[in-house]
PDB file of C-alpha atoms and ligand atoms in Angstrom:
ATOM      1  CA  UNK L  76     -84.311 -92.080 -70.589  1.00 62.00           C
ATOM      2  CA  UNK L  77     -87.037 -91.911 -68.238  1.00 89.00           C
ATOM      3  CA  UNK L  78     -87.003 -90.692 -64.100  1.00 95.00           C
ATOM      4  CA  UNK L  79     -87.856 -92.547 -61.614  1.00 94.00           C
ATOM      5  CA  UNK L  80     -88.606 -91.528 -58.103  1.00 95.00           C
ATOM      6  CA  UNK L  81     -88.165 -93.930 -55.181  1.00 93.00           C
ATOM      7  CA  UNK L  82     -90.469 -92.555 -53.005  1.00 94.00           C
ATOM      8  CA  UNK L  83     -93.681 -91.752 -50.629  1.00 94.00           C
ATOM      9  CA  UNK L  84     -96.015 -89.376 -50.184  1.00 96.00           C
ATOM     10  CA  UNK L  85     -95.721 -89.682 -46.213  1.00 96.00           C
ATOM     11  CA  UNK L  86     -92.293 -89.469 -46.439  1.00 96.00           C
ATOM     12  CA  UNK L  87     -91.535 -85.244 -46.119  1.00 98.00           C
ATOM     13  CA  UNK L  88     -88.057 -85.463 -48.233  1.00 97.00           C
ATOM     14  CA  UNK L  89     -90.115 -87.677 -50.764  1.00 97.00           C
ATOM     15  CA  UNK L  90     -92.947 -85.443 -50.723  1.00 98.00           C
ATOM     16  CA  UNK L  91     -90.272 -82.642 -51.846  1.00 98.00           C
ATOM     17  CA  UNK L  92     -88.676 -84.767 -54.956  1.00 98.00           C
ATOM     18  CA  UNK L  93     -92.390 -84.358 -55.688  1.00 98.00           C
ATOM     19  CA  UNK L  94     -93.365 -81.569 -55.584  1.00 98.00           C
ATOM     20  CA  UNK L  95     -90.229 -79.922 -57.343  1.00 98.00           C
ATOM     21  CA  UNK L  96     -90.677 -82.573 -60.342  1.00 98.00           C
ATOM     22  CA  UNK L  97     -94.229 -81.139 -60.710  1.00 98.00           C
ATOM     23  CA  UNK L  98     -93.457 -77.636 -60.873  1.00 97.00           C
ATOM     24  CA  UNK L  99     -90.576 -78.537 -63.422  1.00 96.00           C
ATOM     25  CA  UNK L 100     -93.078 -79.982 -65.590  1.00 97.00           C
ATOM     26  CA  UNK L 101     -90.969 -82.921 -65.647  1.00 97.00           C
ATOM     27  CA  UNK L 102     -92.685 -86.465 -66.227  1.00 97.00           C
ATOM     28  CA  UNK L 103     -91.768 -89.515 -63.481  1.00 97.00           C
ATOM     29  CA  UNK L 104     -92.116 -93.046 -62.796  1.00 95.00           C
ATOM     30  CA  UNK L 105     -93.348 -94.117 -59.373  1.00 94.00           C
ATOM     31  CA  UNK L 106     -90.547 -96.474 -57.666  1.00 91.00           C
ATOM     32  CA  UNK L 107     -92.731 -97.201 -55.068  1.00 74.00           C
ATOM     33  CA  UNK L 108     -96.249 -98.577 -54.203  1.00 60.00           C
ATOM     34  CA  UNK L 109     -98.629 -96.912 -51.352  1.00 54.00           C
ATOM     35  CA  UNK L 110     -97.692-100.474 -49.710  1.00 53.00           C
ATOM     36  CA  UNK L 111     -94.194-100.481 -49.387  1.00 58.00           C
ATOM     37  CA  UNK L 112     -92.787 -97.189 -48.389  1.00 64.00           C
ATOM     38  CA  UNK L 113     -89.365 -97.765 -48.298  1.00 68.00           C
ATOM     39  CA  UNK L 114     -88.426 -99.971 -51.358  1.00 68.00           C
ATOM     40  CA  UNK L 115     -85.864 -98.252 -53.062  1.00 70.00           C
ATOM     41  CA  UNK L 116     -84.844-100.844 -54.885  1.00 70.00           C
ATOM     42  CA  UNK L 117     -81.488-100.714 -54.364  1.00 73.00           C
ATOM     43  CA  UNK L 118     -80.771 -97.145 -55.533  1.00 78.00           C
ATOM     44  CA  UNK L 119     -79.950 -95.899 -52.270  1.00 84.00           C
ATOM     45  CA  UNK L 120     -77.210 -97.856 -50.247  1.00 84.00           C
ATOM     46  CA  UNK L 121     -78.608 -96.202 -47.062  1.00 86.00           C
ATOM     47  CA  UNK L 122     -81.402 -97.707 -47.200  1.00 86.00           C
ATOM     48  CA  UNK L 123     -84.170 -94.489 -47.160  1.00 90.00           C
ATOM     49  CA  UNK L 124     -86.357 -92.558 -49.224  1.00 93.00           C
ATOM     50  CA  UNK L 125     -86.295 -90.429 -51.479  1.00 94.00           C
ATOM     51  CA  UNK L 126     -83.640 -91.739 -54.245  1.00 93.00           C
ATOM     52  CA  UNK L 127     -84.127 -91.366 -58.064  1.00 94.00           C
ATOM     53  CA  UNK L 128     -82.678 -93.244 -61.200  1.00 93.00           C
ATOM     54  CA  UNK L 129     -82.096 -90.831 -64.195  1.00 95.00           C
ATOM     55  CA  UNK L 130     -81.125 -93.597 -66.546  1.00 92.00           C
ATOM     56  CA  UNK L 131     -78.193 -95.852 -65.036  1.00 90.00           C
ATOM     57  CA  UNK L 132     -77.691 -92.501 -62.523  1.00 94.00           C
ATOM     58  CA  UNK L 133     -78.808 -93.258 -58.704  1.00 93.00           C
ATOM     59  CA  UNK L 134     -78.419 -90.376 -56.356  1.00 94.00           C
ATOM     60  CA  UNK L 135     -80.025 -89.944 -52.918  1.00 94.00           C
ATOM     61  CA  UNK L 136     -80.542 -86.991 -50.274  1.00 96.00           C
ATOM     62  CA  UNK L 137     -83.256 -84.711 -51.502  1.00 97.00           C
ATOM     63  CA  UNK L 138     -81.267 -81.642 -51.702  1.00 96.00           C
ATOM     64  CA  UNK L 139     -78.969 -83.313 -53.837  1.00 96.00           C
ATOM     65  CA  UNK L 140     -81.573 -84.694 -55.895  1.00 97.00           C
ATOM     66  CA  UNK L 141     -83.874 -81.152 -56.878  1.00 96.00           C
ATOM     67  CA  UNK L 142     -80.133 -79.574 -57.015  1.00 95.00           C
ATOM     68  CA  UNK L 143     -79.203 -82.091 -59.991  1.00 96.00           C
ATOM     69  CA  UNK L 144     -82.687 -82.268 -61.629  1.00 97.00           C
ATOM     70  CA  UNK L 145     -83.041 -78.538 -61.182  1.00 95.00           C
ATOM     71  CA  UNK L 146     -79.529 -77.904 -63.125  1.00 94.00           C
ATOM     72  CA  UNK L 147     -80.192 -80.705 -65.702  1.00 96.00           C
ATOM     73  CA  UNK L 148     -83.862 -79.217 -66.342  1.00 95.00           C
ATOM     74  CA  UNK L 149     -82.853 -75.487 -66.114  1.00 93.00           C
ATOM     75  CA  UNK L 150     -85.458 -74.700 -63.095  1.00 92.00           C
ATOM     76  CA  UNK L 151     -84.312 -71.138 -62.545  1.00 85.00           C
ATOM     77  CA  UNK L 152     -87.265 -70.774 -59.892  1.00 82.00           C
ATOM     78  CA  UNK L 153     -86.561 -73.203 -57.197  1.00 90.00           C
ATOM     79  CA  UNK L 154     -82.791 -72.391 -57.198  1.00 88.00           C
ATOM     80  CA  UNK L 155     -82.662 -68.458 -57.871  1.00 88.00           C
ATOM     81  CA  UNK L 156     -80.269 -67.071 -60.032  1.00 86.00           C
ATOM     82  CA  UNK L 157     -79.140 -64.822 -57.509  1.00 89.00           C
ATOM     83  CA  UNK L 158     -75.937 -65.638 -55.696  1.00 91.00           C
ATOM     84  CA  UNK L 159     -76.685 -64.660 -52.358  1.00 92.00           C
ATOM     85  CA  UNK L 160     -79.885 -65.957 -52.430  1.00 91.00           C
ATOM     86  CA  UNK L 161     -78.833 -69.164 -53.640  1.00 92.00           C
ATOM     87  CA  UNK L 162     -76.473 -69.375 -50.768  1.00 95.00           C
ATOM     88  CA  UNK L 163     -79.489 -68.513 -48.712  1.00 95.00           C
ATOM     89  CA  UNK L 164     -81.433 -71.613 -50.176  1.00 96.00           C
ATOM     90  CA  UNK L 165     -77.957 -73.598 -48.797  1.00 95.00           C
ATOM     91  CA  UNK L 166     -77.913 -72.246 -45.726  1.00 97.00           C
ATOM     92  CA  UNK L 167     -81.170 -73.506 -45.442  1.00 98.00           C
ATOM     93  CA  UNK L 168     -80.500 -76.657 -46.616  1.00 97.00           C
ATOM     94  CA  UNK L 169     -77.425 -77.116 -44.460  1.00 97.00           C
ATOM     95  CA  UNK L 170     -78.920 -76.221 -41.495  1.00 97.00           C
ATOM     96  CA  UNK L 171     -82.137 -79.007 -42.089  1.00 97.00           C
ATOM     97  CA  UNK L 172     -80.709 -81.810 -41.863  1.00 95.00           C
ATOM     98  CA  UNK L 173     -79.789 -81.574 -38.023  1.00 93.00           C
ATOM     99  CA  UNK L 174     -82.264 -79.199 -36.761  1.00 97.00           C
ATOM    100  CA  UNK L 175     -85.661 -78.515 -39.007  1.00 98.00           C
ATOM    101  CA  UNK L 176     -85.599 -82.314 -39.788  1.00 98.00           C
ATOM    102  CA  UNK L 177     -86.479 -83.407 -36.567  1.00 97.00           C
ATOM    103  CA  UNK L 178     -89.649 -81.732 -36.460  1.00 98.00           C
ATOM    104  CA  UNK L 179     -91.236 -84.829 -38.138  1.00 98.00           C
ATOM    105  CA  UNK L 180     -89.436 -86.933 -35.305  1.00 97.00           C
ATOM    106  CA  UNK L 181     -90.549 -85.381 -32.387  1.00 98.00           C
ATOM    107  CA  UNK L 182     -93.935 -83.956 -33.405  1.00 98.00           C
ATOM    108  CA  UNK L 183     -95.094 -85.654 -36.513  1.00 98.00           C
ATOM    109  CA  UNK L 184     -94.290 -89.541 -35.706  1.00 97.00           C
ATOM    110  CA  UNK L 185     -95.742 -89.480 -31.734  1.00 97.00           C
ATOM    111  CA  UNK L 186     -98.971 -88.773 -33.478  1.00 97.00           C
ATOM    112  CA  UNK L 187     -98.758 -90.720 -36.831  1.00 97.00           C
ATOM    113  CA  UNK L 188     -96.000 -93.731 -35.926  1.00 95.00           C
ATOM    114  CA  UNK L 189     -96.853 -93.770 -32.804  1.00 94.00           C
ATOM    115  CA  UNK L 190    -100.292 -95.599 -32.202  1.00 94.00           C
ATOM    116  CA  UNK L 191     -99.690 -97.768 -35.627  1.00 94.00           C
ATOM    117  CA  UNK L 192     -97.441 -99.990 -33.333  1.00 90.00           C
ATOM    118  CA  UNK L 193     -94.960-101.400 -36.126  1.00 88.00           C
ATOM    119  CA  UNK L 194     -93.996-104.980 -35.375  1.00 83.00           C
ATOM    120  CA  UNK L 195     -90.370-104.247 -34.213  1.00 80.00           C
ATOM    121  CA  UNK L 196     -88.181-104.429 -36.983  1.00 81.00           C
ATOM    122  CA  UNK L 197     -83.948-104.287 -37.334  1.00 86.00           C
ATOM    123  CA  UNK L 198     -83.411-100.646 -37.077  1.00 86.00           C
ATOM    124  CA  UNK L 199     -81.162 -99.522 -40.165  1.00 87.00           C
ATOM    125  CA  UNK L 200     -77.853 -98.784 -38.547  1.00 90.00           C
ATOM    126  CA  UNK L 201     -77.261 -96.137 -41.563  1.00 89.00           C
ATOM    127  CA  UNK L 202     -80.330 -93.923 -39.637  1.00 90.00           C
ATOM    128  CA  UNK L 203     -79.108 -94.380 -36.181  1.00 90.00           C
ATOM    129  CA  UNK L 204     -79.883 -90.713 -35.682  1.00 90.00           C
ATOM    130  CA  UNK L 205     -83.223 -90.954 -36.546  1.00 91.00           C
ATOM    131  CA  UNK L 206     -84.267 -94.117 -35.058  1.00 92.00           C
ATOM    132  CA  UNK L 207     -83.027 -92.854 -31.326  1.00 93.00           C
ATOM    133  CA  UNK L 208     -84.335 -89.036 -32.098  1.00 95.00           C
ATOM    134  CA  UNK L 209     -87.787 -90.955 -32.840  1.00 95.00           C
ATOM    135  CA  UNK L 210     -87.605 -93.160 -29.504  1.00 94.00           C
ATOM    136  CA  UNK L 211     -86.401 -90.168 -27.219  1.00 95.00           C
ATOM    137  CA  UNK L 212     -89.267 -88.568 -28.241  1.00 97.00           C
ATOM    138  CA  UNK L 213     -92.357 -91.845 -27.777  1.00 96.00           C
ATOM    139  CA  UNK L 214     -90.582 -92.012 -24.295  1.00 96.00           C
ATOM    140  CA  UNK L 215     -91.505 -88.759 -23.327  1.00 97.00           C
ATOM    141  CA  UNK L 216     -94.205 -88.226 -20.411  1.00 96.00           C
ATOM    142  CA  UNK L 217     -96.314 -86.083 -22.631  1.00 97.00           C
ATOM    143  CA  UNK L 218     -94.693 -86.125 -26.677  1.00 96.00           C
ATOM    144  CA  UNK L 219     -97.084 -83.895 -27.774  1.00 97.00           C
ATOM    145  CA  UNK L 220     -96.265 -81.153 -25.565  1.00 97.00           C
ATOM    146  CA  UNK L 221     -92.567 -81.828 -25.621  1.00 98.00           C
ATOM    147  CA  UNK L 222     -92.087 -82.051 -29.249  1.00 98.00           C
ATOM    148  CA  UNK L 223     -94.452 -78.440 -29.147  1.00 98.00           C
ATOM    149  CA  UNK L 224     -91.608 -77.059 -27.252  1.00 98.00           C
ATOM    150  CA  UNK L 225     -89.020 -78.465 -29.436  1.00 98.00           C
ATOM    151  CA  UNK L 226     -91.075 -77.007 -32.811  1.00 98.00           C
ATOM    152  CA  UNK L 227     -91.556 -73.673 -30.821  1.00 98.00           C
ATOM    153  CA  UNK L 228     -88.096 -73.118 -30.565  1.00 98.00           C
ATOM    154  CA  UNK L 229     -87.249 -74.011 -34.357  1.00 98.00           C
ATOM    155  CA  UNK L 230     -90.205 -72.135 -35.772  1.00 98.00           C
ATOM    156  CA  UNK L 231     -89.322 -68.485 -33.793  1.00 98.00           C
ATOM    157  CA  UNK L 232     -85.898 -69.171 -34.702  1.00 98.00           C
ATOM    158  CA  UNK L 233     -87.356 -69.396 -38.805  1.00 98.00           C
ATOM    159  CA  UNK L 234     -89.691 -66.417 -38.001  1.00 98.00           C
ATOM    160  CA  UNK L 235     -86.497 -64.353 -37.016  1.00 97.00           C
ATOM    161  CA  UNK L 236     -83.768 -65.086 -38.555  1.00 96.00           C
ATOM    162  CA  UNK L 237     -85.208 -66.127 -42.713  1.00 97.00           C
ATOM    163  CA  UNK L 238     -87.670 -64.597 -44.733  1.00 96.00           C
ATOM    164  CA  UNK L 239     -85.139 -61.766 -45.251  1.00 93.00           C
ATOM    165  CA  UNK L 240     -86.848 -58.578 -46.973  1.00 91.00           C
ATOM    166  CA  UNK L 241     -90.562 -59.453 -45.444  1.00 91.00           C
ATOM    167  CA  UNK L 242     -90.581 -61.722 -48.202  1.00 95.00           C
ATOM    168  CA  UNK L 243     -93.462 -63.753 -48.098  1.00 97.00           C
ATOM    169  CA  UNK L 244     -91.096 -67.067 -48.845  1.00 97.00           C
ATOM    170  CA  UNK L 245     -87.964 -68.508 -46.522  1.00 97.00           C
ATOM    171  CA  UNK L 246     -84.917 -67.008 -48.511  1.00 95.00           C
ATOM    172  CA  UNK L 247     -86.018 -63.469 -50.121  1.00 92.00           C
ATOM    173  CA  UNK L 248     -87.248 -63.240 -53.255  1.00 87.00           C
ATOM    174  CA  UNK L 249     -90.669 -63.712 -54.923  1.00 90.00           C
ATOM    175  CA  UNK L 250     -90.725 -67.512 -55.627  1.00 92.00           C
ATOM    176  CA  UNK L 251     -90.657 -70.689 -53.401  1.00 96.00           C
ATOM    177  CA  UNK L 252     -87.305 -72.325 -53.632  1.00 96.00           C
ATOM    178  CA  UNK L 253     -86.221 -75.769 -52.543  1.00 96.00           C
ATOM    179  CA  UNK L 254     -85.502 -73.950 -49.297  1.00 97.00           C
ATOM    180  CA  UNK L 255     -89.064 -73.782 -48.744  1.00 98.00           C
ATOM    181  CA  UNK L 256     -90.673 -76.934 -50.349  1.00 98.00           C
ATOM    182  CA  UNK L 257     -88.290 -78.860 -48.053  1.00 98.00           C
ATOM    183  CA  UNK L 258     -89.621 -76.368 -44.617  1.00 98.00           C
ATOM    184  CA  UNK L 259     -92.945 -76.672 -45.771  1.00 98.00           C
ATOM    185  CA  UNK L 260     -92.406 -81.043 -45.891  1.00 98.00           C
ATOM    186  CA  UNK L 261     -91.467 -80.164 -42.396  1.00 98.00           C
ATOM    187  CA  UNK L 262     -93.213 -77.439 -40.567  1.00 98.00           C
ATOM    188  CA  UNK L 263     -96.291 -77.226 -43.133  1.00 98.00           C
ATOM    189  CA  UNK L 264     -97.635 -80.635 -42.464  1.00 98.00           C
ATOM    190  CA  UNK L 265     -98.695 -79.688 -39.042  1.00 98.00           C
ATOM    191  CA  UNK L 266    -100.806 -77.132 -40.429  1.00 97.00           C
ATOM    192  CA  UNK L 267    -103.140 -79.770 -42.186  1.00 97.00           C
ATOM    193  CA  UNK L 268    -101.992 -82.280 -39.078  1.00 97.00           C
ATOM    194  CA  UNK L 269    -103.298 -79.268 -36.653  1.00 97.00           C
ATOM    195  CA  UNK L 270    -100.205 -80.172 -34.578  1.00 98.00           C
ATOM    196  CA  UNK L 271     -98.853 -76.310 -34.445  1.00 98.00           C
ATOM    197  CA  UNK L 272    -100.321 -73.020 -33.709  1.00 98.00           C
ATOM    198  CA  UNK L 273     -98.919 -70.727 -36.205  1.00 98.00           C
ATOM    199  CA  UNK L 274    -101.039 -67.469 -35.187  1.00 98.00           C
ATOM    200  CA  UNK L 275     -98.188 -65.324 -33.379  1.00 98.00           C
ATOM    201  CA  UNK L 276     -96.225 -65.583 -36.099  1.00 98.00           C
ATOM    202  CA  UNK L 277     -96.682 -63.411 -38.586  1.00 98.00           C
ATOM    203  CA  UNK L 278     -94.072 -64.345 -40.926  1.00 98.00           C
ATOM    204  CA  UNK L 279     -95.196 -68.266 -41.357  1.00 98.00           C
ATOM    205  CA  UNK L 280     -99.269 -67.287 -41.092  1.00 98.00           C
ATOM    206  CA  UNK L 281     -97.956 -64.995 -44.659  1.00 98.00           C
ATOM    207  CA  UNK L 282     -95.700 -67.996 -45.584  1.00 98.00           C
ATOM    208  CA  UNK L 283     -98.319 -70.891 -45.414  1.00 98.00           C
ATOM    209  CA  UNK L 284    -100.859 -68.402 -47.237  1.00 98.00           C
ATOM    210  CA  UNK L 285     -98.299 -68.330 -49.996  1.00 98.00           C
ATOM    211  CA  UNK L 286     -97.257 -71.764 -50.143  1.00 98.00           C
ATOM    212  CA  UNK L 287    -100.940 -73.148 -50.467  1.00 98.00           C
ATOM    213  CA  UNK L 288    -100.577 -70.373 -53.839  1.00 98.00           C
ATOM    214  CA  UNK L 289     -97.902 -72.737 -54.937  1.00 98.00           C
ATOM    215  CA  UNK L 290     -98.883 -74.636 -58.078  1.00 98.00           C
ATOM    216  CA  UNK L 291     -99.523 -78.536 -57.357  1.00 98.00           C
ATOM    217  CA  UNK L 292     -99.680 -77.554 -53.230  1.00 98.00           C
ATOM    218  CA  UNK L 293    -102.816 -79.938 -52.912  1.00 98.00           C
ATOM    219  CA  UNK L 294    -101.212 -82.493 -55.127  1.00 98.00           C
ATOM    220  CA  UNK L 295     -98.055 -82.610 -53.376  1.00 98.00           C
ATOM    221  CA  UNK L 296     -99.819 -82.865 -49.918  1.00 98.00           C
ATOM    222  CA  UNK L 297    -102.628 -85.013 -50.947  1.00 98.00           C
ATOM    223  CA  UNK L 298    -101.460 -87.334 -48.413  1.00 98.00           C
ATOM    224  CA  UNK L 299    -101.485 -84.629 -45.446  1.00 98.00           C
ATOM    225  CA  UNK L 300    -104.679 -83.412 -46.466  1.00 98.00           C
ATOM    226  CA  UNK L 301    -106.356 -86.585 -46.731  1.00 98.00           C
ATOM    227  CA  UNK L 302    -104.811 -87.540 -42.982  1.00 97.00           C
ATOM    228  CA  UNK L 303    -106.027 -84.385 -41.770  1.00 97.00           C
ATOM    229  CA  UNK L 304    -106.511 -83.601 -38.137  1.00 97.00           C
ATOM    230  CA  UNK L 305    -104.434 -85.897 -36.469  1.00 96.00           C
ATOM    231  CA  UNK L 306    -104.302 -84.564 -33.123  1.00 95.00           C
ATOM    232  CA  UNK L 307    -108.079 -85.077 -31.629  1.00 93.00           C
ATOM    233  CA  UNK L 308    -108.369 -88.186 -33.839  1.00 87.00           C
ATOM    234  CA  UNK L 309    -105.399 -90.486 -33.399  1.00 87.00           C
ATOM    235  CA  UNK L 310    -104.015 -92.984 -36.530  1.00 96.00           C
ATOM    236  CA  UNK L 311    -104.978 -95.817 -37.447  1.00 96.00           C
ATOM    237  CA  UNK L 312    -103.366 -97.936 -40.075  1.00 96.00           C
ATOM    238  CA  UNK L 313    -106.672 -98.192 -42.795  1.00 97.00           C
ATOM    239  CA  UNK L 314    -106.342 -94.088 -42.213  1.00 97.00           C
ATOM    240  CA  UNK L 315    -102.230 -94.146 -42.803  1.00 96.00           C
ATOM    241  CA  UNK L 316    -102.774 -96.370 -46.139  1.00 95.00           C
ATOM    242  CA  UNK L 317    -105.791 -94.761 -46.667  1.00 97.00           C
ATOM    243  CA  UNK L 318    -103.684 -91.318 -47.291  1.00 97.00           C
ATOM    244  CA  UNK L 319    -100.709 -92.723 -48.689  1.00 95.00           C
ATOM    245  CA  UNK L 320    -103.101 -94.288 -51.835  1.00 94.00           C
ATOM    246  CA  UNK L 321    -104.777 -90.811 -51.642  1.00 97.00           C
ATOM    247  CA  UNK L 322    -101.252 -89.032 -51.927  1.00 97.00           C
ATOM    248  CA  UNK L 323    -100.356 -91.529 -54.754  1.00 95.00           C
ATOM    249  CA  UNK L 324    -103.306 -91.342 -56.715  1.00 97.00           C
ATOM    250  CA  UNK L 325    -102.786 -87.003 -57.044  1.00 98.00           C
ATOM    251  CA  UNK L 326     -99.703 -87.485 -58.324  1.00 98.00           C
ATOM    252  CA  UNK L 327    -100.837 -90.471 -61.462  1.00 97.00           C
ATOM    253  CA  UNK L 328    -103.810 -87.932 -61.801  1.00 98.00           C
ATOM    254  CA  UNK L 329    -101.575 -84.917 -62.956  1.00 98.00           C
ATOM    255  CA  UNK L 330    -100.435 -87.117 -65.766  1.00 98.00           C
ATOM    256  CA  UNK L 331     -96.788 -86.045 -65.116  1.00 98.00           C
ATOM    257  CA  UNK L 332     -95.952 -89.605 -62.456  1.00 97.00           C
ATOM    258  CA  UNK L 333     -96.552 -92.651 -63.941  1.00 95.00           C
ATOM    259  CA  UNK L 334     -96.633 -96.071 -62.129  1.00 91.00           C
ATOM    260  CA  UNK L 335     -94.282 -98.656 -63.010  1.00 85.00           C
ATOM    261  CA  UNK L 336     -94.626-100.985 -65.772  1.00 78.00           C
TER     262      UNK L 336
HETATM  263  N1  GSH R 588     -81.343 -87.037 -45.424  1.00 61.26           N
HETATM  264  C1  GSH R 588     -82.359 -87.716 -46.194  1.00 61.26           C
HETATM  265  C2  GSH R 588     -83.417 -88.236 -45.241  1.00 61.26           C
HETATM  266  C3  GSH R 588     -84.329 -89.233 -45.884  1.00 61.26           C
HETATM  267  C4  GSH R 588     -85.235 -89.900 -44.859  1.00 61.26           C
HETATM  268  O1  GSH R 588     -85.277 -89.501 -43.695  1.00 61.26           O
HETATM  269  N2  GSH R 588     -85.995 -90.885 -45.332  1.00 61.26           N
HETATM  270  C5  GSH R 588     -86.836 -91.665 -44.437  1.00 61.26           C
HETATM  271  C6  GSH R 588     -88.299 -91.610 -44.875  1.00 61.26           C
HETATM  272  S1  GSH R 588     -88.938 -89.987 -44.654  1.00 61.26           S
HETATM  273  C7  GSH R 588     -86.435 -93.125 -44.535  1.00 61.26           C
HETATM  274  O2  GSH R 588     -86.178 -93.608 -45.621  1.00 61.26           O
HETATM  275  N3  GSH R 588     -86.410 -93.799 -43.384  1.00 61.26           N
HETATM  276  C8  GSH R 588     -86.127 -95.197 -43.288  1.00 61.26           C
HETATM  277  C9  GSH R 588     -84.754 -95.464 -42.792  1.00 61.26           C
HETATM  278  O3  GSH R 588     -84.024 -94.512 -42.473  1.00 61.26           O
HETATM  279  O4  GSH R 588     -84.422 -96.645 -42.706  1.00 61.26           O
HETATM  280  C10 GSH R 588     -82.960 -86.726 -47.200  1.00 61.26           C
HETATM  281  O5  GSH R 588     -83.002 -85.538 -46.878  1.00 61.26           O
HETATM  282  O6  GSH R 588     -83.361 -87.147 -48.296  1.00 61.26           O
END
């Protein structure tokens, strides 16, 4: 029964589903068009991106998502073996939902949503944190520099407090896990984005060395490197779709994601 993955490559939880599926080796149908980022076609009462159907299975929420592919496909890489650092990979995961998350909001979408100007649309009630995270941080006198701040804070708290044993990846050990294709979704776009200084921190400068060592890295953010600097030249939309067919397009060429029928 074949995978399908409701999803977009601008979309960083999407981008993980991605990325994980590639490095499983596991084939995929694309849900979604570059057009129409958020059709999920019903597999996700909530409304967002990234969902999956695994035969007559839905599931959303894309820790929940590599966590049941990951057990069904016997990834031992992405979730270590390891109890302790598995419950390192958790902490992680716990923690990104209210606080790493809303990198993208404050930093990301002033740059990228921003200037598109969206006709104004029915916010989903179901992402009511989201939608007033992302307008707190448009209204700002100066986003850019305010949602700095805001990534300054979470990326020294990252710097101290993970990458236990100098390990060159977010949880210990010698592999990327989940923990970090979901922080690199996050934090690693503004590397390509040039949105973030990373040079005074030594652990993330070692980090984003290693992650670009990851297998499929330029497939997974085919989308981020194709949008590129995004700070001295602002979005447009034939840039945004531009990217998202770009992102798209490396993911039919590995053979592994299929479009739909
Ligand atoms: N907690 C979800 C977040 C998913 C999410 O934020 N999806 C966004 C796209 S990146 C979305 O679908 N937004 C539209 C909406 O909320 O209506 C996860 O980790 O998978």
């Amino acid at each position: 029964m074949s995978l399908t993955v409701y999803g977009h490559p601008a979309s960083q939880p999407s981008r993980t589903v991605f990325w994980a599926c590639l490095l499983g080796e596991l084939p995929f149908v694309l849900g979604n068009t570059a057009e129409s980022i958020l059709h999920t076609n019903g597999t996700n009462p909530r409304g967002q991106v990234p969902s999956i159907t695994d035969g007559d299975f839905n599931l959303s929420e894309v820790a929940a998502i590599v966590w049941y592919l990951g057990q069904k496909h016997d990834w031992k890489n992405m979730y270590p073996e390891d109890l302790q650092e598995q419950a390192r990979v958790h902490q992680f995961l716990h923690m990104h939902h209210h606080l790493v998350r809303l990198a993208t909001y404050h930093l990301m979408a002033p740059h990228v949503v921003k200037p598109l100007n969206f006709p104004p649309r029915e916010p989903n009630p179901l992402s009511l944190f989201q939608t007033q995270t992302m307008l707190r941080a448009f209204s700002e006198e100066n986003p850019h520099e305010a949602g700095g701040r805001i990534v300054t804070t979470m990326v020294k708290f990252l710097e101290n407090s993970y990458f236990f044993n100098e390990s060159s990846f977010l949880c210990g050990g010698s592999h990327a896990t989940v923990a970090d294709l979901v922080c690199y979704s996050e934090i690693g776009q503004f590397y390509f984005a040039k949105l973030f200084d990373f040079t005074p921190y030594p652990n993330f400068t070692r980090w984003l060395t290693a992650m670009r060592g990851v297998p499929y890295h330029d497939t997974a953010n085919a989308y981020n490197i194709e949008l590129g600097d995004i700070l001295t030249k602002p979005n447009t939309h034939a840039r945004f779709s531009r990217a998202g067919k770009k992102g798209m397009q490396a993911l039919i060429d590995t053979g592994l994601a299929s479009e739909a029928a």
